[in-house]
Short mmCIF file of N, CA and C and ligand atoms in Angstrom, two decimals:
data_model
loop_
_atom_site.label_atom_id
_atom_site.label_comp_id
_atom_site.label_asym_id
_atom_site.label_seq_id
_atom_site.Cartn_x
_atom_site.Cartn_y
_atom_site.Cartn_z
N MET K 4 -13.50 0.18 39.84
CA MET K 4 -14.66 -0.50 40.39
C MET K 4 -15.91 -0.01 39.67
N ILE K 5 -16.85 -0.90 39.49
CA ILE K 5 -18.13 -0.49 38.94
C ILE K 5 -19.19 -0.74 40.00
N LEU K 6 -19.80 0.33 40.43
CA LEU K 6 -20.82 0.18 41.45
C LEU K 6 -22.13 -0.22 40.82
N LYS K 7 -22.86 -1.05 41.52
CA LYS K 7 -24.14 -1.51 41.00
C LYS K 7 -25.10 -0.34 40.79
N THR K 8 -25.01 0.64 41.67
CA THR K 8 -25.93 1.78 41.59
C THR K 8 -25.13 3.04 41.31
N LEU K 9 -24.32 2.95 40.27
CA LEU K 9 -23.35 4.00 39.96
C LEU K 9 -23.98 5.39 39.88
N LYS K 10 -25.16 5.47 39.31
CA LYS K 10 -25.74 6.78 39.05
C LYS K 10 -26.09 7.52 40.35
N SER K 11 -26.44 6.78 41.38
CA SER K 11 -26.93 7.45 42.57
C SER K 11 -26.06 7.21 43.80
N PHE K 12 -24.96 6.49 43.61
CA PHE K 12 -24.19 6.05 44.77
C PHE K 12 -22.76 6.52 44.63
N HIS K 13 -22.32 7.43 45.48
CA HIS K 13 -20.97 7.98 45.35
C HIS K 13 -20.10 7.53 46.52
N SER K 14 -18.80 7.56 46.28
CA SER K 14 -17.89 6.99 47.27
C SER K 14 -18.00 7.66 48.63
N LYS K 15 -18.37 8.95 48.65
CA LYS K 15 -18.48 9.60 49.95
C LYS K 15 -19.64 9.02 50.77
N ASN K 16 -20.51 8.31 50.10
CA ASN K 16 -21.64 7.70 50.81
C ASN K 16 -21.39 6.24 51.20
N PHE K 17 -20.18 5.75 50.93
CA PHE K 17 -19.90 4.35 51.27
C PHE K 17 -20.16 4.12 52.77
N PRO K 18 -20.78 3.03 53.08
CA PRO K 18 -20.93 2.72 54.50
C PRO K 18 -19.57 2.36 55.11
N SER K 19 -19.46 2.46 56.42
CA SER K 19 -18.16 2.26 57.08
C SER K 19 -17.63 0.84 56.89
N ASN K 20 -18.51 -0.12 56.64
CA ASN K 20 -18.06 -1.52 56.47
C ASN K 20 -17.89 -1.89 55.00
N PHE K 21 -17.62 -0.89 54.15
CA PHE K 21 -17.60 -1.13 52.71
C PHE K 21 -16.59 -2.20 52.28
N ASP K 22 -15.40 -2.18 52.88
CA ASP K 22 -14.37 -3.17 52.54
C ASP K 22 -14.89 -4.59 52.68
N ALA K 23 -15.59 -4.85 53.73
CA ALA K 23 -16.06 -6.20 54.03
C ALA K 23 -17.07 -6.69 53.01
N LYS K 24 -17.57 -5.78 52.20
CA LYS K 24 -18.60 -6.15 51.24
C LYS K 24 -18.03 -6.69 49.93
N MET K 25 -16.72 -6.70 49.80
CA MET K 25 -16.11 -7.21 48.57
C MET K 25 -15.19 -8.38 48.91
N GLU K 26 -15.63 -9.56 48.57
CA GLU K 26 -14.85 -10.75 48.91
C GLU K 26 -14.62 -11.58 47.66
N THR K 27 -13.44 -12.18 47.57
CA THR K 27 -13.16 -13.11 46.48
C THR K 27 -13.68 -14.49 46.88
N VAL K 28 -14.36 -15.13 45.92
CA VAL K 28 -14.87 -16.49 46.14
C VAL K 28 -13.79 -17.47 45.66
N PRO K 29 -13.35 -18.41 46.48
CA PRO K 29 -12.35 -19.39 46.02
C PRO K 29 -12.87 -20.15 44.81
N ARG K 30 -11.98 -20.46 43.88
CA ARG K 30 -12.40 -21.11 42.63
C ARG K 30 -13.15 -22.41 42.90
N LYS K 31 -12.71 -23.14 43.88
CA LYS K 31 -13.35 -24.43 44.16
C LYS K 31 -14.78 -24.25 44.71
N ALA K 32 -15.10 -23.06 45.16
CA ALA K 32 -16.44 -22.79 45.68
C ALA K 32 -17.42 -22.33 44.60
N LEU K 33 -16.91 -22.14 43.36
CA LEU K 33 -17.80 -21.74 42.27
C LEU K 33 -18.64 -22.93 41.83
N ASN K 34 -19.85 -22.67 41.37
CA ASN K 34 -20.64 -23.78 40.84
C ASN K 34 -20.19 -24.07 39.39
N ASP K 35 -20.72 -25.16 38.82
CA ASP K 35 -20.22 -25.62 37.51
C ASP K 35 -20.45 -24.59 36.40
N ARG K 36 -21.58 -23.91 36.44
CA ARG K 36 -21.86 -22.87 35.43
C ARG K 36 -20.84 -21.74 35.54
N GLU K 37 -20.61 -21.32 36.77
CA GLU K 37 -19.65 -20.22 36.98
C GLU K 37 -18.26 -20.61 36.51
N LYS K 38 -17.87 -21.86 36.78
CA LYS K 38 -16.56 -22.34 36.32
C LYS K 38 -16.48 -22.32 34.80
N ALA K 39 -17.56 -22.77 34.15
CA ALA K 39 -17.59 -22.79 32.68
C ALA K 39 -17.48 -21.37 32.13
N PHE K 40 -18.22 -20.44 32.71
CA PHE K 40 -18.19 -19.05 32.24
C PHE K 40 -16.81 -18.44 32.46
N LEU K 41 -16.21 -18.73 33.61
CA LEU K 41 -14.89 -18.18 33.91
C LEU K 41 -13.87 -18.70 32.91
N ARG K 42 -13.95 -19.98 32.59
CA ARG K 42 -13.00 -20.55 31.62
C ARG K 42 -13.18 -19.89 30.24
N ALA K 43 -14.44 -19.64 29.87
CA ALA K 43 -14.72 -18.99 28.58
C ALA K 43 -14.12 -17.59 28.56
N VAL K 44 -14.24 -16.88 29.67
CA VAL K 44 -13.75 -15.51 29.72
C VAL K 44 -12.23 -15.48 29.80
N GLU K 45 -11.64 -16.43 30.49
CA GLU K 45 -10.18 -16.45 30.64
C GLU K 45 -9.48 -16.55 29.29
N ARG K 46 -10.04 -17.38 28.42
CA ARG K 46 -9.40 -17.55 27.11
C ARG K 46 -9.47 -16.24 26.30
N ALA K 47 -10.64 -15.63 26.30
CA ALA K 47 -10.79 -14.34 25.59
C ALA K 47 -9.92 -13.27 26.24
N HIS K 48 -9.82 -13.32 27.54
CA HIS K 48 -9.01 -12.36 28.30
C HIS K 48 -7.55 -12.43 27.88
N ASN K 49 -7.04 -13.63 27.68
CA ASN K 49 -5.64 -13.78 27.26
C ASN K 49 -5.39 -13.10 25.92
N ASN K 50 -6.32 -13.29 24.98
CA ASN K 50 -6.17 -12.65 23.67
C ASN K 50 -6.28 -11.13 23.77
N LEU K 51 -7.19 -10.68 24.62
CA LEU K 51 -7.40 -9.24 24.76
C LEU K 51 -6.19 -8.57 25.40
N THR K 52 -5.61 -9.20 26.40
CA THR K 52 -4.45 -8.59 27.06
C THR K 52 -3.24 -8.57 26.12
N TYR K 53 -3.21 -9.52 25.20
CA TYR K 53 -2.16 -9.49 24.18
C TYR K 53 -2.31 -8.22 23.33
N ALA K 54 -3.55 -7.90 22.97
CA ALA K 54 -3.82 -6.68 22.19
C ALA K 54 -3.47 -5.43 23.00
N PHE K 55 -3.82 -5.43 24.28
CA PHE K 55 -3.50 -4.29 25.15
C PHE K 55 -1.98 -4.13 25.27
N SER K 56 -1.27 -5.26 25.34
CA SER K 56 0.19 -5.20 25.45
C SER K 56 0.80 -4.53 24.22
N ASN K 57 0.24 -4.86 23.07
CA ASN K 57 0.72 -4.23 21.83
C ASN K 57 0.50 -2.73 21.85
N GLU K 58 -0.62 -2.32 22.45
CA GLU K 58 -0.96 -0.90 22.49
C GLU K 58 -0.18 -0.15 23.58
N PHE K 59 -0.06 -0.79 24.74
CA PHE K 59 0.51 -0.09 25.90
C PHE K 59 1.93 -0.52 26.25
N GLY K 60 2.43 -1.53 25.57
CA GLY K 60 3.82 -1.94 25.76
C GLY K 60 4.11 -2.45 27.16
N ASP K 61 5.30 -2.12 27.64
CA ASP K 61 5.76 -2.66 28.93
C ASP K 61 4.92 -2.18 30.11
N ASP K 62 4.20 -1.08 29.91
CA ASP K 62 3.40 -0.55 31.01
C ASP K 62 2.21 -1.43 31.33
N PHE K 63 1.86 -2.30 30.38
CA PHE K 63 0.65 -3.09 30.58
C PHE K 63 0.92 -4.33 31.43
N ASN K 64 0.10 -4.53 32.43
CA ASN K 64 0.27 -5.63 33.37
C ASN K 64 -0.93 -6.57 33.34
N HIS K 65 -0.72 -7.78 32.83
CA HIS K 65 -1.79 -8.79 32.78
C HIS K 65 -2.24 -9.12 34.21
N ARG K 66 -3.55 -9.09 34.44
CA ARG K 66 -4.06 -9.35 35.81
C ARG K 66 -4.84 -10.66 35.85
N LYS K 67 -4.85 -11.24 37.03
CA LYS K 67 -5.56 -12.52 37.21
C LYS K 67 -7.05 -12.24 37.42
N LEU K 68 -7.88 -13.04 36.77
CA LEU K 68 -9.33 -12.87 36.90
C LEU K 68 -9.85 -13.70 38.06
N LEU K 69 -10.59 -13.05 38.94
CA LEU K 69 -11.17 -13.73 40.10
C LEU K 69 -12.67 -13.46 40.13
N VAL K 70 -13.37 -14.28 40.87
CA VAL K 70 -14.81 -14.08 41.03
C VAL K 70 -15.05 -13.71 42.49
N GLY K 71 -15.87 -12.70 42.68
CA GLY K 71 -16.12 -12.25 44.04
C GLY K 71 -17.59 -12.06 44.31
N LYS K 72 -17.88 -11.67 45.53
CA LYS K 72 -19.26 -11.31 45.84
C LYS K 72 -19.27 -9.99 46.61
N SER K 73 -20.26 -9.20 46.29
CA SER K 73 -20.38 -7.88 46.88
C SER K 73 -21.81 -7.38 46.69
N ASP K 74 -22.30 -6.66 47.67
CA ASP K 74 -23.63 -6.07 47.52
C ASP K 74 -23.56 -4.77 46.73
N TYR K 75 -22.37 -4.22 46.58
CA TYR K 75 -22.24 -2.88 46.01
C TYR K 75 -21.56 -2.80 44.66
N ALA K 76 -20.53 -3.65 44.47
CA ALA K 76 -19.71 -3.50 43.27
C ALA K 76 -19.92 -4.65 42.30
N ASP K 77 -19.98 -4.33 41.01
CA ASP K 77 -20.05 -5.35 39.97
C ASP K 77 -18.67 -5.89 39.64
N ALA K 78 -17.65 -5.05 39.82
CA ALA K 78 -16.27 -5.46 39.54
C ALA K 78 -15.33 -4.55 40.32
N TRP K 79 -14.15 -5.07 40.64
CA TRP K 79 -13.16 -4.25 41.33
C TRP K 79 -11.76 -4.81 41.08
N THR K 80 -10.75 -3.97 41.36
CA THR K 80 -9.37 -4.37 41.08
C THR K 80 -8.44 -3.85 42.17
N ASP K 81 -7.29 -4.50 42.31
CA ASP K 81 -6.26 -3.95 43.20
C ASP K 81 -5.34 -3.01 42.42
N GLY K 82 -5.65 -2.82 41.13
CA GLY K 82 -4.89 -1.88 40.31
C GLY K 82 -3.66 -2.46 39.65
N LYS K 83 -3.32 -3.72 39.99
CA LYS K 83 -2.07 -4.26 39.47
C LYS K 83 -2.15 -5.75 39.11
N TYR K 84 -2.62 -6.56 40.04
CA TYR K 84 -2.49 -8.01 39.85
C TYR K 84 -3.82 -8.74 39.64
N THR K 85 -4.88 -8.22 40.17
CA THR K 85 -6.16 -8.97 40.12
C THR K 85 -7.33 -8.08 39.72
N ILE K 86 -8.31 -8.74 39.08
CA ILE K 86 -9.62 -8.13 38.81
C ILE K 86 -10.67 -9.11 39.31
N ASN K 87 -11.58 -8.61 40.10
CA ASN K 87 -12.69 -9.43 40.57
C ASN K 87 -13.97 -9.04 39.83
N TRP K 88 -14.68 -10.04 39.37
CA TRP K 88 -16.04 -9.81 38.89
C TRP K 88 -16.99 -10.29 39.96
N ASN K 89 -18.02 -9.52 40.19
CA ASN K 89 -19.10 -10.04 41.03
C ASN K 89 -19.66 -11.29 40.33
N ARG K 90 -19.90 -12.35 41.08
CA ARG K 90 -20.37 -13.59 40.46
C ARG K 90 -21.72 -13.38 39.74
N LYS K 91 -22.47 -12.39 40.21
CA LYS K 91 -23.75 -12.10 39.53
C LYS K 91 -23.53 -11.50 38.14
N LEU K 92 -22.44 -10.75 38.00
CA LEU K 92 -22.09 -10.22 36.68
C LEU K 92 -21.58 -11.36 35.79
N LEU K 93 -20.76 -12.23 36.36
CA LEU K 93 -20.24 -13.37 35.58
C LEU K 93 -21.39 -14.21 35.02
N ARG K 94 -22.43 -14.38 35.79
CA ARG K 94 -23.56 -15.22 35.36
C ARG K 94 -24.27 -14.64 34.14
N LYS K 95 -24.06 -13.37 33.86
CA LYS K 95 -24.70 -12.76 32.69
C LYS K 95 -24.16 -13.30 31.38
N VAL K 96 -23.02 -14.00 31.43
CA VAL K 96 -22.51 -14.66 30.22
C VAL K 96 -23.61 -15.57 29.66
N GLY K 97 -24.47 -16.06 30.53
CA GLY K 97 -25.58 -16.92 30.11
C GLY K 97 -26.58 -16.21 29.21
N LEU K 98 -26.51 -14.89 29.13
CA LEU K 98 -27.41 -14.14 28.26
C LEU K 98 -26.90 -14.05 26.83
N GLY K 99 -25.67 -14.56 26.59
CA GLY K 99 -25.11 -14.50 25.23
C GLY K 99 -24.30 -13.22 25.02
N ILE K 100 -24.40 -12.69 23.79
CA ILE K 100 -23.58 -11.54 23.39
C ILE K 100 -23.71 -10.36 24.34
N ARG K 101 -24.93 -10.01 24.70
CA ARG K 101 -25.07 -8.79 25.52
C ARG K 101 -24.50 -8.97 26.92
N GLY K 102 -24.58 -10.18 27.46
CA GLY K 102 -23.97 -10.45 28.75
C GLY K 102 -22.45 -10.44 28.65
N ALA K 103 -21.94 -11.05 27.58
CA ALA K 103 -20.49 -11.07 27.35
C ALA K 103 -19.97 -9.65 27.18
N TYR K 104 -20.74 -8.81 26.49
CA TYR K 104 -20.34 -7.42 26.27
C TYR K 104 -20.22 -6.67 27.60
N GLU K 105 -21.21 -6.89 28.47
CA GLU K 105 -21.21 -6.21 29.76
C GLU K 105 -19.96 -6.61 30.57
N LEU K 106 -19.65 -7.89 30.50
CA LEU K 106 -18.51 -8.42 31.24
C LEU K 106 -17.18 -7.86 30.71
N ILE K 107 -17.04 -7.83 29.40
CA ILE K 107 -15.78 -7.35 28.81
C ILE K 107 -15.63 -5.85 29.03
N CYS K 108 -16.73 -5.10 28.97
CA CYS K 108 -16.66 -3.66 29.26
C CYS K 108 -16.19 -3.43 30.70
N ALA K 109 -16.70 -4.27 31.60
CA ALA K 109 -16.27 -4.17 33.00
C ALA K 109 -14.79 -4.48 33.12
N LEU K 110 -14.32 -5.43 32.32
CA LEU K 110 -12.91 -5.81 32.33
C LEU K 110 -12.04 -4.63 31.88
N VAL K 111 -12.44 -3.98 30.79
CA VAL K 111 -11.69 -2.83 30.29
C VAL K 111 -11.68 -1.71 31.33
N HIS K 112 -12.85 -1.48 31.93
CA HIS K 112 -12.96 -0.46 32.98
C HIS K 112 -11.94 -0.73 34.10
N GLU K 113 -11.88 -1.97 34.54
CA GLU K 113 -10.97 -2.30 35.64
C GLU K 113 -9.51 -2.17 35.22
N TYR K 114 -9.20 -2.53 33.99
CA TYR K 114 -7.82 -2.36 33.51
C TYR K 114 -7.42 -0.89 33.44
N ALA K 115 -8.40 -0.02 33.26
CA ALA K 115 -8.11 1.42 33.19
C ALA K 115 -7.79 1.99 34.58
N HIS K 116 -8.07 1.22 35.63
CA HIS K 116 -7.69 1.62 36.98
C HIS K 116 -6.27 1.16 37.26
N ASP K 117 -5.36 2.10 37.48
CA ASP K 117 -4.02 1.69 37.87
C ASP K 117 -3.81 1.86 39.37
N ASP K 118 -4.91 2.15 40.07
CA ASP K 118 -4.85 2.17 41.52
C ASP K 118 -5.94 1.26 42.06
N SER K 119 -5.82 0.90 43.30
CA SER K 119 -6.78 -0.03 43.89
C SER K 119 -8.16 0.60 44.00
N SER K 120 -9.18 -0.15 43.61
CA SER K 120 -10.55 0.33 43.78
C SER K 120 -11.23 -0.42 44.92
N ILE K 121 -10.41 -1.07 45.74
CA ILE K 121 -10.97 -1.80 46.88
C ILE K 121 -11.12 -0.82 48.04
N GLY K 122 -12.26 -0.84 48.64
CA GLY K 122 -12.49 0.05 49.77
C GLY K 122 -12.97 1.41 49.32
N ARG K 123 -12.43 2.44 49.96
CA ARG K 123 -12.97 3.78 49.74
C ARG K 123 -12.21 4.61 48.73
N SER K 124 -11.15 4.06 48.16
CA SER K 124 -10.25 4.89 47.36
C SER K 124 -10.66 4.96 45.88
N HIS K 125 -11.89 4.63 45.58
CA HIS K 125 -12.32 4.53 44.20
C HIS K 125 -12.57 5.89 43.55
N THR K 126 -11.78 6.22 42.53
CA THR K 126 -11.99 7.47 41.81
C THR K 126 -11.85 7.24 40.30
N HIS K 127 -12.51 8.09 39.53
CA HIS K 127 -12.36 8.06 38.08
C HIS K 127 -11.80 9.41 37.65
N GLY K 128 -10.49 9.55 37.81
CA GLY K 128 -9.84 10.82 37.50
C GLY K 128 -9.49 10.95 36.03
N GLU K 129 -8.75 11.99 35.74
CA GLU K 129 -8.39 12.30 34.36
C GLU K 129 -7.58 11.17 33.72
N LEU K 130 -6.66 10.62 34.50
CA LEU K 130 -5.80 9.54 34.01
C LEU K 130 -6.63 8.30 33.64
N PHE K 131 -7.58 7.98 34.53
CA PHE K 131 -8.47 6.85 34.27
C PHE K 131 -9.25 7.08 32.97
N MET K 132 -9.83 8.27 32.84
CA MET K 132 -10.65 8.58 31.67
C MET K 132 -9.84 8.47 30.38
N GLU K 133 -8.61 8.96 30.43
CA GLU K 133 -7.74 8.94 29.26
C GLU K 133 -7.39 7.51 28.86
N LEU K 134 -7.06 6.71 29.87
CA LEU K 134 -6.67 5.32 29.62
C LEU K 134 -7.87 4.51 29.11
N PHE K 135 -9.02 4.71 29.76
CA PHE K 135 -10.23 3.97 29.36
C PHE K 135 -10.60 4.30 27.92
N HIS K 136 -10.53 5.59 27.60
CA HIS K 136 -10.86 6.02 26.25
C HIS K 136 -9.90 5.40 25.23
N ARG K 137 -8.62 5.38 25.59
CA ARG K 137 -7.61 4.84 24.68
C ARG K 137 -7.83 3.34 24.45
N MET K 138 -8.17 2.64 25.49
CA MET K 138 -8.42 1.20 25.36
C MET K 138 -9.64 0.93 24.48
N MET K 139 -10.72 1.65 24.75
CA MET K 139 -11.96 1.43 24.01
C MET K 139 -11.80 1.85 22.54
N ASP K 140 -11.01 2.89 22.33
CA ASP K 140 -10.86 3.45 21.00
C ASP K 140 -9.87 2.64 20.15
N ARG K 141 -8.69 2.40 20.67
CA ARG K 141 -7.64 1.77 19.87
C ARG K 141 -7.75 0.25 19.82
N CYS K 142 -8.45 -0.33 20.77
CA CYS K 142 -8.56 -1.79 20.81
C CYS K 142 -10.00 -2.25 20.57
N SER K 143 -10.79 -1.40 19.90
CA SER K 143 -12.22 -1.71 19.78
C SER K 143 -12.48 -3.02 19.04
N GLU K 144 -11.67 -3.29 18.01
CA GLU K 144 -11.88 -4.53 17.27
C GLU K 144 -11.56 -5.75 18.14
N ASP K 145 -10.46 -5.66 18.89
CA ASP K 145 -10.08 -6.76 19.79
C ASP K 145 -11.13 -6.96 20.88
N ILE K 146 -11.71 -5.86 21.34
CA ILE K 146 -12.77 -5.96 22.36
C ILE K 146 -13.98 -6.68 21.76
N GLY K 147 -14.32 -6.32 20.52
CA GLY K 147 -15.44 -6.99 19.84
C GLY K 147 -15.19 -8.48 19.67
N VAL K 148 -13.97 -8.82 19.30
CA VAL K 148 -13.61 -10.24 19.14
C VAL K 148 -13.70 -10.97 20.48
N ALA K 149 -13.25 -10.31 21.55
CA ALA K 149 -13.32 -10.92 22.88
C ALA K 149 -14.77 -11.21 23.27
N VAL K 150 -15.66 -10.26 22.98
CA VAL K 150 -17.09 -10.46 23.28
C VAL K 150 -17.63 -11.67 22.51
N GLU K 151 -17.32 -11.71 21.23
CA GLU K 151 -17.78 -12.85 20.41
C GLU K 151 -17.22 -14.16 20.95
N ASN K 152 -15.94 -14.16 21.32
CA ASN K 152 -15.30 -15.39 21.79
C ASN K 152 -15.90 -15.88 23.10
N VAL K 153 -16.20 -14.95 23.99
CA VAL K 153 -16.81 -15.35 25.27
C VAL K 153 -18.17 -16.00 25.01
N ALA K 154 -18.98 -15.33 24.17
CA ALA K 154 -20.32 -15.86 23.89
C ALA K 154 -20.25 -17.21 23.19
N ALA K 155 -19.25 -17.39 22.31
CA ALA K 155 -19.12 -18.65 21.57
C ALA K 155 -18.56 -19.77 22.45
N ALA K 156 -17.63 -19.42 23.34
CA ALA K 156 -16.97 -20.45 24.15
C ALA K 156 -17.82 -20.91 25.33
N ALA K 157 -18.71 -20.05 25.81
CA ALA K 157 -19.49 -20.39 27.01
C ALA K 157 -20.25 -21.72 26.87
N PRO K 158 -21.01 -21.93 25.79
CA PRO K 158 -21.72 -23.21 25.69
C PRO K 158 -20.78 -24.41 25.58
N ILE K 159 -19.61 -24.21 24.98
CA ILE K 159 -18.64 -25.31 24.84
C ILE K 159 -18.13 -25.72 26.23
N PHE K 160 -17.76 -24.72 27.03
CA PHE K 160 -17.26 -25.04 28.37
C PHE K 160 -18.38 -25.55 29.27
N MET K 161 -19.60 -25.10 29.02
CA MET K 161 -20.72 -25.63 29.80
C MET K 161 -20.91 -27.10 29.54
N ARG K 162 -20.79 -27.50 28.27
CA ARG K 162 -20.91 -28.93 27.94
C ARG K 162 -19.81 -29.73 28.64
N LYS K 163 -18.59 -29.15 28.64
CA LYS K 163 -17.47 -29.82 29.30
C LYS K 163 -17.72 -29.97 30.81
N GLU K 164 -18.37 -28.98 31.40
CA GLU K 164 -18.67 -29.04 32.84
C GLU K 164 -19.95 -29.84 33.11
N GLY K 165 -20.63 -30.24 32.02
CA GLY K 165 -21.83 -31.05 32.19
C GLY K 165 -23.05 -30.30 32.68
N VAL K 166 -23.13 -29.02 32.33
CA VAL K 166 -24.30 -28.24 32.76
C VAL K 166 -25.10 -27.75 31.56
N VAL K 167 -26.37 -27.48 31.79
CA VAL K 167 -27.24 -27.05 30.70
C VAL K 167 -27.24 -25.54 30.58
N TRP K 168 -27.80 -25.04 29.47
CA TRP K 168 -27.81 -23.62 29.19
C TRP K 168 -28.66 -22.86 30.21
N TRP K 169 -28.30 -21.61 30.44
CA TRP K 169 -29.05 -20.77 31.36
C TRP K 169 -30.44 -20.44 30.82
N SER K 170 -31.33 -20.17 31.72
CA SER K 170 -32.58 -19.52 31.34
C SER K 170 -32.66 -18.23 32.14
N GLN K 171 -33.56 -17.35 31.75
CA GLN K 171 -33.72 -16.09 32.48
C GLN K 171 -34.05 -16.37 33.95
N ARG K 172 -34.81 -17.46 34.16
CA ARG K 172 -35.20 -17.82 35.53
C ARG K 172 -33.96 -18.17 36.36
N ASP K 173 -33.02 -18.90 35.73
CA ASP K 173 -31.78 -19.26 36.42
C ASP K 173 -31.02 -18.01 36.83
N LEU K 174 -31.03 -17.04 35.90
CA LEU K 174 -30.24 -15.84 36.10
C LEU K 174 -30.73 -15.03 37.29
N ASN K 175 -32.04 -15.11 37.53
CA ASN K 175 -32.61 -14.33 38.62
C ASN K 175 -32.50 -15.05 39.97
N SER K 176 -32.15 -16.32 39.93
CA SER K 176 -32.04 -17.05 41.19
C SER K 176 -30.65 -16.88 41.77
N ARG K 177 -30.49 -17.16 43.00
CA ARG K 177 -29.19 -16.96 43.65
C ARG K 177 -28.26 -18.13 43.36
N PRO K 178 -26.97 -17.85 43.05
CA PRO K 178 -26.04 -18.95 42.86
C PRO K 178 -25.74 -19.66 44.19
N ARG K 179 -25.33 -20.89 44.09
CA ARG K 179 -25.00 -21.65 45.28
C ARG K 179 -23.88 -20.95 46.06
N GLY K 180 -24.08 -20.79 47.35
CA GLY K 180 -23.02 -20.22 48.19
C GLY K 180 -22.95 -18.71 48.16
N SER K 181 -23.86 -18.06 47.46
CA SER K 181 -23.78 -16.58 47.43
C SER K 181 -24.50 -16.00 48.64
ZN1 ZN L 21 -14.13 2.31 38.43
#
């Protein structure tokens, strides 16, 4: 999990209702921009997980990408089958390369968690650090390609969804249904 206020917010300070703060948004409830961004990321994600599979072999488990909402976390995972991005993080794809980079880094972070980061069990232990380092180090070129692909595919999928390019103003406004 990546906390929005990682530097000052530790798991021991989680409020008692922390679980309730992380919800998956059904795909049909996403707006057209979010759908376009998700499609752009899904394609890059498939290529990236192929690279991870080559590096990690049978131990590597491809996870489904979901969009969620949370006041606290930018991304979270169940450690095995799913990764959720906060929809506000997904919208950063509209910033181009730097937004795509932030998203892909969050993806790698979540893949380095082999335990659930939902709720209070979020830790970054030695195993996490080792795995994260190995992914960033050995798959750096594939990660770079994924970032480029997300940034390049986003406008194409936006045209397909019939929506216009983001502006900074759009990015600061709340998405529909959030
Ligand atoms: Zn984490």
